[in-house]
Coordinates of C-alpha atoms and ligand atoms in Angstrom, one line a residue:
M1 CA 119.8 88.8 121.3
D2 CA 120.5 85.1 120.9
V3 CA 122.0 84.7 117.4
A4 CA 123.0 81.6 115.5
V5 CA 125.2 81.7 112.4
I6 CA 125.3 78.7 110.0
G7 CA 128.6 78.7 108.0
T8 CA 131.9 80.1 109.2
G9 CA 133.4 81.2 105.9
H10 CA 134.4 84.7 104.9
V11 CA 130.9 86.0 105.5
G12 CA 129.7 83.8 108.4
L13 CA 132.7 84.1 110.6
I14 CA 132.8 87.9 110.2
T15 CA 129.1 88.1 110.9
A16 CA 129.5 86.0 114.0
V17 CA 132.4 88.0 115.4
S18 CA 130.8 91.4 114.6
M19 CA 127.4 90.4 116.1
A20 CA 129.2 89.3 119.3
T21 CA 131.3 92.6 119.2
V22 CA 128.1 94.7 119.3
G23 CA 126.8 92.7 122.3
H24 CA 124.7 89.7 121.0
R25 CA 125.2 86.2 122.2
V26 CA 126.3 84.2 119.2
V27 CA 126.7 80.5 118.4
A28 CA 128.3 79.7 115.1
T29 CA 128.3 76.3 113.4
D30 CA 129.9 74.6 110.4
I31 CA 129.9 71.1 108.9
D32 CA 133.7 71.3 109.0
A33 CA 134.5 70.0 112.5
E34 CA 138.2 70.7 112.1
K35 CA 137.5 74.3 111.4
I36 CA 135.2 74.5 114.5
G37 CA 138.1 73.1 116.5
L38 CA 140.4 75.8 115.2
L39 CA 137.9 78.5 115.9
T40 CA 137.2 77.3 119.4
R41 CA 140.9 77.6 120.1
G42 CA 140.8 81.2 118.8
D43 CA 142.6 80.5 115.5
A44 CA 141.2 82.1 112.4
P45 CA 141.0 79.7 109.4
F46 CA 141.9 82.4 106.9
Y47 CA 143.7 85.7 107.0
E48 CA 141.7 88.9 107.6
P49 CA 143.1 91.9 109.2
G50 CA 142.1 92.2 112.9
L51 CA 140.0 89.0 112.8
E52 CA 142.0 86.8 115.0
E53 CA 142.3 89.4 117.7
A54 CA 138.5 90.1 117.6
L55 CA 137.8 86.4 117.6
R56 CA 139.9 85.8 120.7
S57 CA 138.4 88.7 122.5
E58 CA 134.8 87.6 121.8
L59 CA 135.5 84.0 122.8
G60 CA 137.0 85.5 126.0
S61 CA 133.9 87.6 126.6
G62 CA 131.7 84.5 126.6
R63 CA 129.5 86.1 123.9
L64 CA 130.8 83.8 121.1
R65 CA 131.1 80.1 120.8
F66 CA 131.4 77.5 118.1
T67 CA 129.9 74.1 117.6
D68 CA 129.8 71.5 114.9
D69 CA 126.3 70.5 116.0
A70 CA 124.0 72.7 114.0
A71 CA 121.0 71.6 116.1
D72 CA 122.7 72.9 119.2
A73 CA 123.5 76.2 117.4
V74 CA 120.0 77.0 116.2
G75 CA 118.1 75.5 119.2
D76 CA 117.7 78.7 121.3
A77 CA 118.3 81.3 118.6
E78 CA 116.0 84.3 118.0
V79 CA 117.8 85.0 114.8
V80 CA 119.5 82.5 112.5
F81 CA 121.9 83.8 109.9
I82 CA 122.4 81.5 106.9
C83 CA 125.9 82.2 105.6
V84 CA 126.7 79.0 103.7
G85 CA 128.5 78.9 100.4
T86 CA 126.5 79.4 97.1
P87 CA 129.2 78.3 94.7
P88 CA 128.7 78.5 90.9
R89 CA 127.5 75.3 89.1
A90 CA 128.9 74.5 85.7
D91 CA 126.2 76.6 84.0
G92 CA 126.9 79.7 86.2
E93 CA 123.8 79.4 88.3
A94 CA 124.3 79.4 92.1
N95 CA 124.3 76.0 93.8
L96 CA 121.9 76.3 96.7
I97 CA 122.1 72.9 98.2
A98 CA 123.7 74.2 101.4
M99 CA 120.9 76.7 101.8
E100 CA 118.3 73.9 101.6
R101 CA 120.3 71.9 104.2
S102 CA 120.4 74.9 106.5
A103 CA 116.6 75.3 106.2
T104 CA 116.1 71.7 107.1
V105 CA 118.3 72.0 110.3
I106 CA 116.4 75.1 111.4
A107 CA 113.0 73.6 110.7
R108 CA 113.8 70.5 112.8
H109 CA 115.7 72.0 115.7
A110 CA 114.8 75.7 116.3
S111 CA 112.6 76.0 119.3
R112 CA 112.1 79.8 119.6
D113 CA 110.5 80.6 116.2
P114 CA 113.6 82.5 115.0
V115 CA 113.7 84.9 112.2
V116 CA 115.7 83.2 109.4
V117 CA 118.2 85.6 107.8
E118 CA 119.4 84.9 104.3
K119 CA 122.9 86.4 104.3
S120 CA 124.5 84.4 101.6
T121 CA 124.3 85.9 98.1
V122 CA 121.5 84.2 96.4
P123 CA 119.3 84.7 93.3
A124 CA 116.1 86.5 93.8
G125 CA 113.4 84.0 94.7
T126 CA 115.5 82.0 97.1
A127 CA 113.6 83.3 100.2
D128 CA 110.4 81.7 98.8
R129 CA 112.2 78.4 98.5
L130 CA 113.6 78.7 102.0
R131 CA 110.1 79.4 103.4
T132 CA 108.7 76.4 101.6
T133 CA 111.4 74.1 102.9
L134 CA 111.1 75.4 106.4
L135 CA 107.3 74.8 106.3
R136 CA 107.6 71.3 104.9
E137 CA 110.5 70.1 107.1
S138 CA 109.0 71.5 110.3
G139 CA 105.6 69.9 109.7
G140 CA 103.7 73.1 109.0
R141 CA 105.4 75.8 111.1
V142 CA 105.5 79.2 109.4
F143 CA 108.9 80.8 109.6
E144 CA 109.8 84.4 109.1
V145 CA 112.5 84.7 106.4
V146 CA 114.3 88.0 105.7
S147 CA 117.0 88.9 103.2
N148 CA 119.9 90.8 104.6
P149 CA 122.7 90.8 102.0
E150 CA 126.3 91.4 103.0
F151 CA 128.4 94.0 101.4
L152 CA 131.7 93.4 103.2
R153 CA 135.0 93.3 101.3
E154 CA 137.8 90.9 102.1
G155 CA 140.7 92.7 103.6
T156 CA 138.4 95.2 105.3
A157 CA 135.7 92.8 106.3
L158 CA 135.4 93.6 110.0
A159 CA 135.4 97.3 109.5
D160 CA 132.8 96.9 106.7
S161 CA 130.7 94.8 109.0
L162 CA 130.8 97.2 112.0
H163 CA 130.5 100.4 109.9
P164 CA 128.6 99.4 106.8
D165 CA 127.6 102.0 104.1
R166 CA 124.1 100.6 104.4
I167 CA 122.3 97.8 106.0
V168 CA 119.7 96.3 103.7
V169 CA 116.7 94.4 105.1
G170 CA 114.2 92.8 102.8
A171 CA 111.3 91.6 104.8
E172 CA 107.6 90.9 104.3
S173 CA 106.2 91.4 107.8
D174 CA 106.4 93.8 110.7
R175 CA 107.8 91.2 112.9
G176 CA 110.7 90.5 110.5
R177 CA 111.5 94.2 110.2
A178 CA 111.2 94.8 114.0
V179 CA 113.6 91.9 114.9
L180 CA 116.2 93.0 112.4
R181 CA 115.9 96.7 113.6
R182 CA 116.6 95.4 117.2
L183 CA 119.5 93.3 116.0
Y184 CA 121.1 96.2 114.2
Q185 CA 120.3 98.8 116.7
P186 CA 123.9 99.0 118.0
L187 CA 124.9 100.0 114.4
T188 CA 122.0 102.3 113.6
D189 CA 122.5 104.1 116.9
R190 CA 125.9 105.1 115.6
G191 CA 124.5 106.4 112.4
C192 CA 124.4 103.5 109.9
S193 CA 121.5 103.7 107.6
L194 CA 119.1 100.8 107.4
M195 CA 117.2 100.4 104.1
E196 CA 114.1 98.3 104.3
T197 CA 112.7 96.8 101.1
D198 CA 110.7 93.7 100.0
I199 CA 112.6 90.5 99.8
P200 CA 113.2 90.2 96.0
T201 CA 114.4 93.8 96.0
A202 CA 117.0 93.1 98.7
E203 CA 118.1 89.9 96.9
L204 CA 118.4 91.6 93.6
A205 CA 120.2 94.7 95.0
K206 CA 123.1 92.6 96.2
H207 CA 123.7 90.9 92.8
A208 CA 123.1 94.2 91.1
S209 CA 125.7 96.0 93.3
N210 CA 128.4 93.4 92.7
A211 CA 127.7 93.1 88.9
F212 CA 127.8 96.9 88.5
L213 CA 131.1 97.1 90.3
A214 CA 132.5 94.4 88.1
L215 CA 131.1 96.3 85.1
K216 CA 133.0 99.4 86.1
I217 CA 136.2 97.4 86.3
S218 CA 135.7 95.8 82.9
F219 CA 134.8 99.1 81.4
A220 CA 138.2 100.4 82.7
N221 CA 139.9 97.4 81.3
A222 CA 138.4 97.9 77.9
L223 CA 139.6 101.6 78.1
A224 CA 143.1 100.2 78.9
R225 CA 143.1 98.3 75.6
I226 CA 142.0 101.4 73.7
S227 CA 144.5 103.6 75.6
E228 CA 147.3 101.2 74.6
R229 CA 146.4 101.6 71.0
A230 CA 145.7 105.4 71.2
G231 CA 148.8 106.3 73.1
A232 CA 146.6 107.5 76.1
D233 CA 147.1 106.8 79.7
V234 CA 144.2 104.9 81.2
T235 CA 145.0 106.0 84.8
A236 CA 144.5 109.6 83.8
V237 CA 141.5 108.8 81.7
V238 CA 139.7 107.3 84.7
D239 CA 140.9 110.1 87.0
V240 CA 139.2 112.5 84.6
M241 CA 136.0 110.4 84.5
G242 CA 136.0 109.8 88.2
A243 CA 136.2 113.5 89.0
D244 CA 132.6 113.6 87.8
P245 CA 130.6 112.7 90.9
R246 CA 128.0 111.0 88.7
I247 CA 130.6 108.5 87.7
G248 CA 133.0 108.3 90.7
R249 CA 136.6 107.1 90.6
A250 CA 136.1 103.9 92.7
F251 CA 136.4 100.5 90.9
L252 CA 137.8 102.1 87.7
S253 CA 141.3 100.9 88.2
A254 CA 142.4 98.9 85.1
G255 CA 144.8 96.0 85.5
L256 CA 144.5 92.2 85.7
G257 CA 140.8 92.4 86.4
Y258 CA 138.6 91.2 89.2
G259 CA 138.7 87.9 91.0
G260 CA 137.6 86.5 94.4
F261 CA 134.6 84.5 95.3
C262 CA 132.0 87.2 94.7
F263 CA 132.3 89.1 91.5
P264 CA 132.9 86.3 89.0
K265 CA 130.2 84.1 90.4
D266 CA 127.7 87.0 91.0
V267 CA 128.1 88.3 87.4
A268 CA 127.4 84.8 86.1
A269 CA 124.6 84.2 88.5
L270 CA 122.8 87.5 87.7
E271 CA 123.1 86.7 84.0
R272 CA 121.6 83.2 84.6
L273 CA 118.9 84.6 86.8
A274 CA 117.9 87.1 84.1
A275 CA 117.9 84.4 81.5
R276 CA 115.7 82.1 83.6
L277 CA 113.3 85.0 84.1
G278 CA 113.1 85.4 80.3
Y279 CA 115.4 88.5 80.0
E280 CA 118.6 88.4 78.0
F281 CA 121.4 90.4 79.7
P282 CA 124.4 90.0 77.3
L283 CA 126.1 93.0 78.8
L284 CA 127.0 90.7 81.7
R285 CA 128.6 88.1 79.5
E286 CA 130.7 90.9 78.0
V287 CA 131.8 92.0 81.5
A288 CA 133.1 88.5 82.2
K289 CA 134.8 88.3 78.7
L290 CA 136.6 91.6 79.2
N291 CA 137.7 90.3 82.6
D292 CA 139.3 87.2 81.0
E293 CA 140.9 89.4 78.3
A294 CA 142.5 91.6 81.1
V295 CA 144.6 88.6 82.1
D296 CA 145.4 87.7 78.5
A297 CA 146.5 91.3 77.8
V298 CA 149.1 91.2 80.6
A299 CA 150.3 87.7 79.5
R300 CA 150.8 89.2 76.0
K301 CA 152.8 92.0 77.4
V302 CA 155.2 89.6 79.1
E303 CA 155.5 87.8 75.7
E304 CA 156.0 91.1 73.9
A305 CA 158.8 92.0 76.3
L306 CA 160.5 88.6 76.3
W307 CA 159.8 87.4 72.8
N308 CA 159.6 83.7 73.6
L309 CA 158.3 82.5 77.0
D310 CA 159.6 79.0 76.7
G311 CA 162.3 78.5 79.4
K312 CA 162.1 82.1 80.6
R313 CA 161.9 82.8 84.3
V314 CA 159.1 85.1 85.4
A315 CA 158.9 86.5 88.9
L316 CA 155.3 87.0 89.9
L317 CA 154.6 89.5 92.7
G318 CA 151.3 88.8 94.3
L319 CA 149.0 85.7 94.1
A320 CA 146.0 86.8 96.2
F321 CA 143.0 88.0 94.2
K322 CA 143.6 91.4 95.9
P323 CA 145.8 92.8 98.7
G324 CA 145.0 92.2 102.3
T325 CA 143.8 88.6 102.0
D326 CA 145.2 85.1 101.6
D327 CA 142.3 84.2 99.3
V328 CA 143.3 82.9 95.8
R329 CA 139.8 81.8 94.7
F330 CA 139.4 83.0 91.1
S331 CA 142.5 85.1 91.5
P332 CA 143.6 86.8 88.3
A333 CA 147.2 86.5 89.5
L334 CA 146.9 82.7 89.5
A335 CA 145.1 82.8 86.1
L336 CA 148.1 84.7 84.7
A337 CA 150.6 82.2 86.3
R338 CA 148.7 79.4 84.6
T339 CA 148.9 81.1 81.2
L340 CA 152.6 81.8 81.6
I341 CA 153.4 78.3 82.8
S342 CA 151.4 76.7 79.9
A343 CA 153.5 78.8 77.5
G344 CA 156.6 77.3 78.9
A345 CA 157.7 79.9 81.4
V346 CA 159.0 79.1 84.9
V347 CA 157.0 81.2 87.3
V348 CA 158.6 82.1 90.7
A349 CA 156.1 83.8 92.9
F350 CA 156.0 85.7 96.1
D351 CA 153.0 86.8 98.1
P352 CA 153.0 88.0 101.7
R353 CA 150.0 85.8 102.6
A354 CA 148.7 83.7 99.8
A355 CA 151.6 81.6 98.7
A356 CA 150.5 78.4 100.5
G357 CA 147.0 78.5 99.1
A358 CA 148.3 79.3 95.6
K359 CA 150.8 76.4 95.7
D360 CA 148.0 74.0 96.6
E361 CA 146.0 75.3 93.5
L362 CA 148.9 75.3 91.2
P363 CA 151.7 73.0 92.2
D364 CA 153.9 74.0 89.2
L365 CA 154.4 77.4 90.8
E366 CA 157.7 78.0 92.5
I367 CA 157.5 80.0 95.7
A368 CA 160.1 82.5 96.9
P369 CA 160.4 83.9 100.4
D370 CA 160.4 87.6 99.3
A371 CA 160.2 89.8 96.2
Y372 CA 163.9 90.1 95.6
E373 CA 164.5 86.3 95.9
A374 CA 161.6 85.8 93.4
A375 CA 163.3 88.3 91.0
T376 CA 166.8 86.8 91.3
G377 CA 167.7 85.5 87.8
A378 CA 164.3 86.4 86.4
H379 CA 163.9 87.6 82.9
C380 CA 160.9 89.6 83.9
V381 CA 159.1 90.8 87.0
V382 CA 155.3 91.0 86.9
L383 CA 153.3 92.8 89.5
A384 CA 150.0 91.0 89.9
T385 CA 148.5 92.0 93.2
E386 CA 149.1 95.5 94.6
W387 CA 150.2 94.7 98.1
E388 CA 151.4 97.9 99.8
E389 CA 154.9 96.5 100.4
F390 CA 155.4 96.2 96.6
R391 CA 154.9 99.9 96.2
N392 CA 158.0 100.5 98.4
L393 CA 160.3 98.0 96.6
D394 CA 163.9 99.2 95.9
L395 CA 163.7 99.1 92.1
V396 CA 167.5 99.5 91.7
R397 CA 168.0 96.5 93.9
L398 CA 165.4 94.5 92.1
R399 CA 167.0 95.4 88.7
S400 CA 170.4 94.4 90.1
V401 CA 169.3 90.7 90.7
M402 CA 167.4 90.2 87.5
A403 CA 168.7 88.6 84.3
Y404 CA 166.8 91.0 82.1
P405 CA 165.6 94.5 83.1
V406 CA 161.9 94.1 82.4
L407 CA 159.0 95.1 84.7
V408 CA 155.4 94.4 83.7
D409 CA 152.9 96.2 86.0
G410 CA 149.6 94.4 86.0
R411 CA 148.1 96.9 88.5
N412 CA 149.8 100.2 87.5
V413 CA 151.3 100.8 90.9
F414 CA 154.7 102.2 89.9
D415 CA 155.7 105.6 88.7
P416 CA 157.1 105.2 85.2
V417 CA 159.8 107.7 85.8
D418 CA 161.1 105.8 88.9
V419 CA 161.0 102.5 87.0
V420 CA 163.0 103.8 84.0
A421 CA 165.4 105.7 86.3
A422 CA 166.1 102.3 88.0
G423 CA 167.2 100.9 84.6
L424 CA 164.1 98.8 83.9
A425 CA 161.9 98.7 80.9
Y426 CA 158.3 99.4 82.0
Y427 CA 155.2 97.7 80.6
P428 CA 152.3 99.1 82.5
T429 CA 148.6 98.4 81.8
G430 CA 146.8 100.8 79.5
R431 CA 149.7 103.3 79.7
P432 CA 152.6 103.9 77.3
V433 CA 155.4 101.4 77.4
R434 CA 158.7 103.0 78.7
L435 CA 161.9 101.5 77.5
Q436 CA 165.2 102.5 79.1
T437 CA 166.6 105.6 77.5
A438 CA 170.4 105.2 77.7
K439 CA 172.2 101.9 78.3
P440 CA 172.4 100.4 74.8
E441 CA 173.5 97.1 76.3
A442 CA 170.3 96.8 78.3
R443 CA 168.1 97.6 75.2
S444 CA 169.5 95.1 72.9
G445 CA 167.1 92.3 72.1
I446 CA 165.2 92.6 75.4
A447 CA 162.9 95.6 75.7
S448 CA 163.4 97.5 72.4
Ligands
UDX1 C1 133.2 92.3 96.7 C2 132.3 93.6 97.0 O1 133.1 94.7 97.0 C3 131.6 93.4 98.4 O2 130.7 94.5 98.6 C4 130.9 92.1 98.4 O3 130.2 91.9 99.6 C5 131.8 90.9 98.1 O4 132.4 91.1 96.8 P1 135.6 91.5 97.5 O5 135.4 90.3 96.6 O6 136.2 91.3 98.9 O7 134.3 92.3 97.7 O8 136.7 92.4 96.7 P2 136.7 93.9 96.1 O9 137.4 94.8 96.9 O10 135.3 94.3 95.7 O11 137.5 93.6 94.8 C6 137.1 92.6 93.8 C7 138.1 92.5 92.7 O12 138.1 93.6 91.9 C8 139.6 92.3 93.2 O13 140.2 91.2 92.4 C9 140.2 93.6 92.9 O14 141.6 93.5 92.6 C10 139.4 94.0 91.6 N1 139.4 95.5 91.4 C11 138.8 96.3 92.2 C12 140.0 96.0 90.2 O15 140.5 95.2 89.4 N2 139.9 97.3 89.9 C13 139.3 98.2 90.8 O16 139.2 99.4 90.5 C14 138.7 97.7 92.0

């Protein structure tokens, strides 16, 4: 099928590449001409495993091209995906101006009566707005609008897009459903389930899924605070909970909390949507509050371990909002860095992918070329993003270059026994603090 994709961010670019991968002819467009230049040359504008290879291969196949001329992109399309950003406004509500602009372009330049697919995460009711704008701007043409929310995760986005748990299509007519069935047939043929709903249901299901996952994380973080006070181990508490299939273990890992461009904004947007519809949903405010507290709790641990932060050197391992991405938007690691810097600490960070983006956001950050360099002369190492390579760090070597032997684990990746055996005091999250056993010289005034 002929497919247009408006917006080449984390959702749009993955959608464009995966639609081309399954055999459709795709034209993707963006208002950022520089980005279109990069993409046309086969360079991915952000890091996502496997993306650049897939991008180059689809460009080579002739099934994928990019243009900064949106009219050109939508002109011959049978399906137009709207994948533009819906960033939060100051009040938490989603800013939908880019959606409106996309509708205007489609209304004025689409020649083949395309089905317009709302892929961006938007509040329930947005499809109606889109339809009205399309009708008005086209001078009275009725467009088919469907909601097809995206559930892909950064770091595994291509795989999620090509092998989704479920494809959700909210449509109001047989034509809309039929076109989307044909579009996704390459995926349903290999066993992916396609769930058809009405439009508000599909829109709400997306916000509900993200908010519920955020709620699970915040619940685990609240349990971490209680575990710290009760002498329990939150990792074991959630393992026990997760063994119950009604609960499930996924998204119950306590730590620095959630970040990224989806959870924080979607929790706020669902709360705002509910309020606008006359329903108070204070639980969602609590979810966000507990998430902020998760960062504060780790910052307090650093302070507890070092007594005063002023002038102390803190090595921060990880800056991305999660492993496998260079994305630092709403990253808890960056929030922690900000808190530590404002308390007077010097923060020297290392991240395998996200250092440049983080430095742009927070110029006071010092960047090191690897974890050991970051730790050199540090009074404390804080693990903030659980990149696989950090799990394999040589803790004895790490300890040997540090000024004080203190490890704060904001993601509970280390085995306490290994940390203590390496001569480090261990401050995990929601688990008992482990100070070094022997070595009185190491204990004095630092970790005891
Ligand atoms: C999320 C949804 O998972 C995806 O379906 C949706 O399409 C977009 O939003 P993403 O933002 O890429 O995807 O990240 P995700 O893997 O969900 O993690 C979100 C945040 O939660 C990360 O900061 C992660 O570190 C944190 N997290 C996750 C926890 O703190 N604990 C957990 O147990 C799981």
